[in-house]
Amino acid sequence: MSQPIADLAALEALYGQPGAASVAKEVTRLTSGYRALIEASPFFVLATSGPGGLDASPRGDAPGFLRVADERTLLIPDRRGNNRLDSLRNILHDPRVGLLFLIPGVNETLRVNGRAVIDVDPALCDSFAVDGKPPKSVLVVTVESVFFQCARAVLRARLWDPTAQVTRASLPSTGALLAEASAGQEGGEAYERSLNERIPKTLY
């Protein structure tokens, strides 16, 4: 039988209080150590909230693609994607964002919470150009809290363990996934071939 937790007191009684280190590690600025983690990260997940609900979007590029302007400000180029604009639509409605950074080979992750605006200043966008192609916009994130997450989740997942890696061919292809989701209106082998040819040419 389901036994849902319905209030904070019950939740805290179940789990207990966080340790002193878990509280002390959260700060309102980017320390030199936290900055080093961000600058070493090639990948993060951007969480946003909007009228349609919540969204979590992957963002990645070479380490250092996300610029630390100062201890309270992050600059994030919005690289080429699928033009769904889920994250950007949400930010226009609710500027609150959450970022979860991962670094290959490092078991700790970094969590940043703050508020974002979408900046289209040409000089700013041009400063993030790759192969002469600037992003259409840059997210300017004002940091409100930042802290590292301990290694347990990554260790349990064996995320960086080569022996735990899954062979892509053992799972449905992107063409098959799309064909199933769209009831055959999109996808299939032709889509798969086109996508594999298109992605390397449209990274920026």
GROMACS .gro file of C-alpha atoms in nm:
model
  204
    1MET     CA    1   0.000   0.000   0.000
    2SER     CA    2   0.123   0.349  -0.084
    3GLN     CA    3   0.243   0.559   0.209
    4PRO     CA    4   0.321   0.907   0.072
    5ILE     CA    5   0.509   1.169   0.271
    6ALA     CA    6   0.281   1.471   0.303
    7ASP     CA    7   0.471   1.728   0.507
    8LEU     CA    8   0.821   1.856   0.579
    9ALA     CA    9   0.829   1.738   0.940
   10ALA     CA   10   0.765   1.380   0.834
   11LEU     CA   11   1.028   1.403   0.563
   12GLU     CA   12   1.293   1.537   0.801
   13ALA     CA   13   1.203   1.274   1.061
   14LEU     CA   14   1.258   1.004   0.798
   15TYR     CA   15   1.595   1.129   0.672
   16GLY     CA   16   1.738   1.329   0.960
   17GLN     CA   17   1.940   1.649   0.936
   18PRO     CA   18   2.221   1.712   0.685
   19GLY     CA   19   2.578   1.700   0.809
   20ALA     CA   20   2.767   2.020   0.877
   21ALA     CA   21   2.980   1.981   0.561
   22SER     CA   22   2.670   1.942   0.344
   23VAL     CA   23   2.552   2.284   0.459
   24ALA     CA   24   2.889   2.461   0.468
   25LYS     CA   25   2.975   2.374   0.106
   26GLU     CA   26   2.688   2.588  -0.030
   27VAL     CA   27   2.787   2.948  -0.103
   28THR     CA   28   2.647   3.240  -0.301
   29ARG     CA   29   2.950   3.294  -0.523
   30LEU     CA   30   3.193   3.099  -0.738
   31THR     CA   31   3.496   3.021  -0.525
   32SER     CA   32   3.825   2.953  -0.705
   33GLY     CA   33   3.767   2.580  -0.662
   34TYR     CA   34   3.413   2.589  -0.796
   35ARG     CA   35   3.532   2.802  -1.087
   36ALA     CA   36   3.797   2.541  -1.170
   37LEU     CA   37   3.531   2.270  -1.186
   38ILE     CA   38   3.314   2.475  -1.423
   39GLU     CA   39   3.605   2.557  -1.650
   40ALA     CA   40   3.701   2.189  -1.671
   41SER     CA   41   3.347   2.077  -1.754
   42PRO     CA   42   3.243   2.003  -2.115
   43PHE     CA   43   2.883   1.920  -2.020
   44PHE     CA   44   2.599   2.037  -1.798
   45VAL     CA   45   2.224   1.996  -1.768
   46LEU     CA   46   2.013   2.314  -1.765
   47ALA     CA   47   1.690   2.294  -1.565
   48THR     CA   48   1.412   2.548  -1.622
   49SER     CA   49   1.046   2.599  -1.534
   50GLY     CA   50   0.768   2.736  -1.751
   51PRO     CA   51   0.392   2.736  -1.812
   52GLY     CA   52   0.408   2.383  -1.952
   53GLY     CA   53   0.605   2.245  -1.659
   54LEU     CA   54   0.969   2.163  -1.597
   55ASP     CA   55   1.247   2.092  -1.845
   56ALA     CA   56   1.605   1.963  -1.830
   57SER     CA   57   1.824   2.022  -2.135
   58PRO     CA   58   2.177   1.891  -2.207
   59ARG     CA   59   2.442   2.149  -2.300
   60GLY     CA   60   2.794   2.065  -2.408
   61ASP     CA   61   3.107   2.181  -2.589
   62ALA     CA   62   3.481   2.184  -2.535
   63PRO     CA   63   3.588   2.259  -2.174
   64GLY     CA   64   3.583   2.633  -2.117
   65PHE     CA   65   3.291   2.697  -2.351
   66LEU     CA   66   3.099   2.839  -2.058
   67ARG     CA   67   3.264   3.163  -1.947
   68VAL     CA   68   3.299   3.271  -1.585
   69ALA     CA   69   3.267   3.649  -1.608
   70ASP     CA   70   3.305   3.703  -1.234
   71GLU     CA   71   3.226   3.524  -0.909
   72ARG     CA   72   2.852   3.583  -0.955
   73THR     CA   73   2.810   3.565  -1.334
   74LEU     CA   74   2.821   3.286  -1.593
   75LEU     CA   75   2.800   3.342  -1.969
   76ILE     CA   76   2.665   3.048  -2.169
   77PRO     CA   77   2.652   3.045  -2.551
   78ASP     CA   78   2.331   2.891  -2.679
   79ARG     CA   79   2.475   2.661  -2.943
   80ARG     CA   80   2.286   2.531  -3.244
   81GLY     CA   81   2.010   2.281  -3.165
   82ASN     CA   82   1.667   2.166  -3.272
   83ASN     CA   83   1.493   2.505  -3.235
   84ARG     CA   84   1.235   2.370  -2.992
   85LEU     CA   85   1.352   2.650  -2.756
   86ASP     CA   86   1.213   2.470  -2.451
   87SER     CA   87   1.469   2.622  -2.212
   88LEU     CA   88   1.457   2.971  -2.363
   89ARG     CA   89   1.077   2.982  -2.362
   90ASN     CA   90   1.080   2.884  -1.996
   91ILE     CA   91   1.341   3.146  -1.904
   92LEU     CA   92   1.124   3.419  -2.057
   93HIS     CA   93   0.845   3.305  -1.823
   94ASP     CA   94   1.055   3.223  -1.516
   95PRO     CA   95   1.424   3.327  -1.501
   96ARG     CA   96   1.515   3.072  -1.232
   97VAL     CA   97   1.758   2.807  -1.357
   98GLY     CA   98   1.950   2.512  -1.218
   99LEU     CA   99   2.275   2.380  -1.367
  100LEU     CA  100   2.436   2.041  -1.300
  101PHE     CA  101   2.795   2.013  -1.424
  102LEU     CA  102   2.975   1.687  -1.502
  103ILE     CA  103   3.345   1.634  -1.575
  104PRO     CA  104   3.450   1.307  -1.741
  105GLY     CA  105   3.654   1.099  -1.498
  106VAL     CA  106   3.554   1.311  -1.195
  107ASN     CA  107   3.298   1.163  -0.959
  108GLU     CA  108   3.189   1.487  -0.792
  109THR     CA  109   2.937   1.707  -0.973
  110LEU     CA  110   2.868   2.079  -0.929
  111ARG     CA  111   2.527   2.236  -0.880
  112VAL     CA  112   2.451   2.601  -0.954
  113ASN     CA  113   2.121   2.779  -0.900
  114GLY     CA  114   2.048   3.128  -1.020
  115ARG     CA  115   1.858   3.349  -1.262
  116ALA     CA  116   1.912   3.385  -1.635
  117VAL     CA  117   1.846   3.638  -1.906
  118ILE     CA  118   1.878   3.588  -2.282
  119ASP     CA  119   2.128   3.837  -2.427
  120VAL     CA  120   2.161   3.895  -2.804
  121ASP     CA  121   2.427   4.168  -2.795
  122PRO     CA  122   2.623   4.117  -3.122
  123ALA     CA  123   2.963   4.177  -2.963
  124LEU     CA  124   2.889   3.929  -2.684
  125CYS     CA  125   2.762   3.663  -2.926
  126ASP     CA  126   3.059   3.717  -3.158
  127SER     CA  127   3.298   3.660  -2.868
  128PHE     CA  128   3.170   3.301  -2.851
  129ALA     CA  129   3.199   3.229  -3.224
  130VAL     CA  130   3.341   2.894  -3.336
  131ASP     CA  131   3.452   2.851  -3.697
  132GLY     CA  132   3.317   3.200  -3.758
  133LYS     CA  133   2.971   3.104  -3.636
  134PRO     CA  134   2.844   3.292  -3.328
  135PRO     CA  135   2.553   3.164  -3.118
  136LYS     CA  136   2.219   3.338  -3.170
  137SER     CA  137   2.213   3.430  -2.801
  138VAL     CA  138   2.406   3.404  -2.476
  139LEU     CA  139   2.252   3.314  -2.142
  140VAL     CA  140   2.372   3.544  -1.866
  141VAL     CA  141   2.327   3.361  -1.536
  142THR     CA  142   2.346   3.541  -1.204
  143VAL     CA  143   2.461   3.287  -0.947
  144GLU     CA  144   2.255   3.262  -0.629
  145SER     CA  145   2.390   2.937  -0.484
  146VAL     CA  146   2.660   2.688  -0.575
  147PHE     CA  147   2.786   2.367  -0.418
  148PHE     CA  148   2.946   2.037  -0.513
  149GLN     CA  149   2.763   1.707  -0.493
  150CYS     CA  150   2.945   1.410  -0.344
  151ALA     CA  151   3.050   1.112  -0.558
  152ARG     CA  152   2.787   0.856  -0.452
  153ALA     CA  153   2.549   0.891  -0.749
  154VAL     CA  154   2.826   0.872  -1.011
  155LEU     CA  155   2.994   0.582  -0.833
  156ARG     CA  156   2.669   0.389  -0.806
  157ALA     CA  157   2.601   0.452  -1.176
  158ARG     CA  158   2.961   0.354  -1.270
  159LEU     CA  159   2.930   0.645  -1.511
  160TRP     CA  160   3.298   0.665  -1.605
  161ASP     CA  161   3.369   0.291  -1.582
  162PRO     CA  162   3.453   0.168  -1.936
  163THR     CA  163   3.323  -0.179  -1.850
  164ALA     CA  164   2.978  -0.031  -1.779
  165GLN     CA  165   2.941   0.143  -2.114
  166VAL     CA  166   2.645   0.040  -2.329
  167THR     CA  167   2.690  -0.043  -2.697
  168ARG     CA  168   2.477   0.203  -2.896
  169ALA     CA  169   2.367  -0.070  -3.136
  170SER     CA  170   2.206  -0.259  -2.846
  171LEU     CA  171   1.936   0.011  -2.818
  172PRO     CA  172   1.680   0.148  -3.066
  173SER     CA  173   1.830   0.392  -3.318
  174THR     CA  174   1.722   0.755  -3.328
  175GLY     CA  175   1.532   0.679  -3.649
  176ALA     CA  176   1.347   0.395  -3.479
  177LEU     CA  177   1.271   0.604  -3.172
  178LEU     CA  178   1.126   0.884  -3.383
  179ALA     CA  179   0.924   0.647  -3.600
  180GLU     CA  180   0.769   0.486  -3.293
  181ALA     CA  181   0.694   0.817  -3.120
  182SER     CA  182   0.540   0.971  -3.435
  183ALA     CA  183   0.343   0.661  -3.536
  184GLY     CA  184   0.550   0.635  -3.851
  185GLN     CA  185   0.506   0.996  -3.965
  186GLU     CA  186   0.877   1.073  -3.916
  187GLY     CA  187   1.195   0.873  -3.866
  188GLY     CA  188   1.309   0.545  -4.011
  189GLU     CA  189   1.633   0.447  -4.181
  190ALA     CA  190   1.637   0.745  -4.418
  191TYR     CA  191   1.608   0.984  -4.124
  192GLU     CA  192   1.884   0.798  -3.942
  193ARG     CA  193   2.123   0.827  -4.236
  194SER     CA  194   2.040   1.195  -4.288
  195LEU     CA  195   2.088   1.275  -3.919
  196ASN     CA  196   2.425   1.101  -3.900
  197GLU     CA  197   2.544   1.302  -4.200
  198ARG     CA  198   2.393   1.631  -4.081
  199ILE     CA  199   2.505   1.648  -3.717
  200PRO     CA  200   2.883   1.675  -3.777
  201LYS     CA  201   2.819   1.960  -4.022
  202THR     CA  202   2.583   2.155  -3.796
  203LEU     CA  203   2.749   2.153  -3.455
  204TYR     CA  204   2.792   2.534  -3.464
   0.00000   0.00000   0.00000
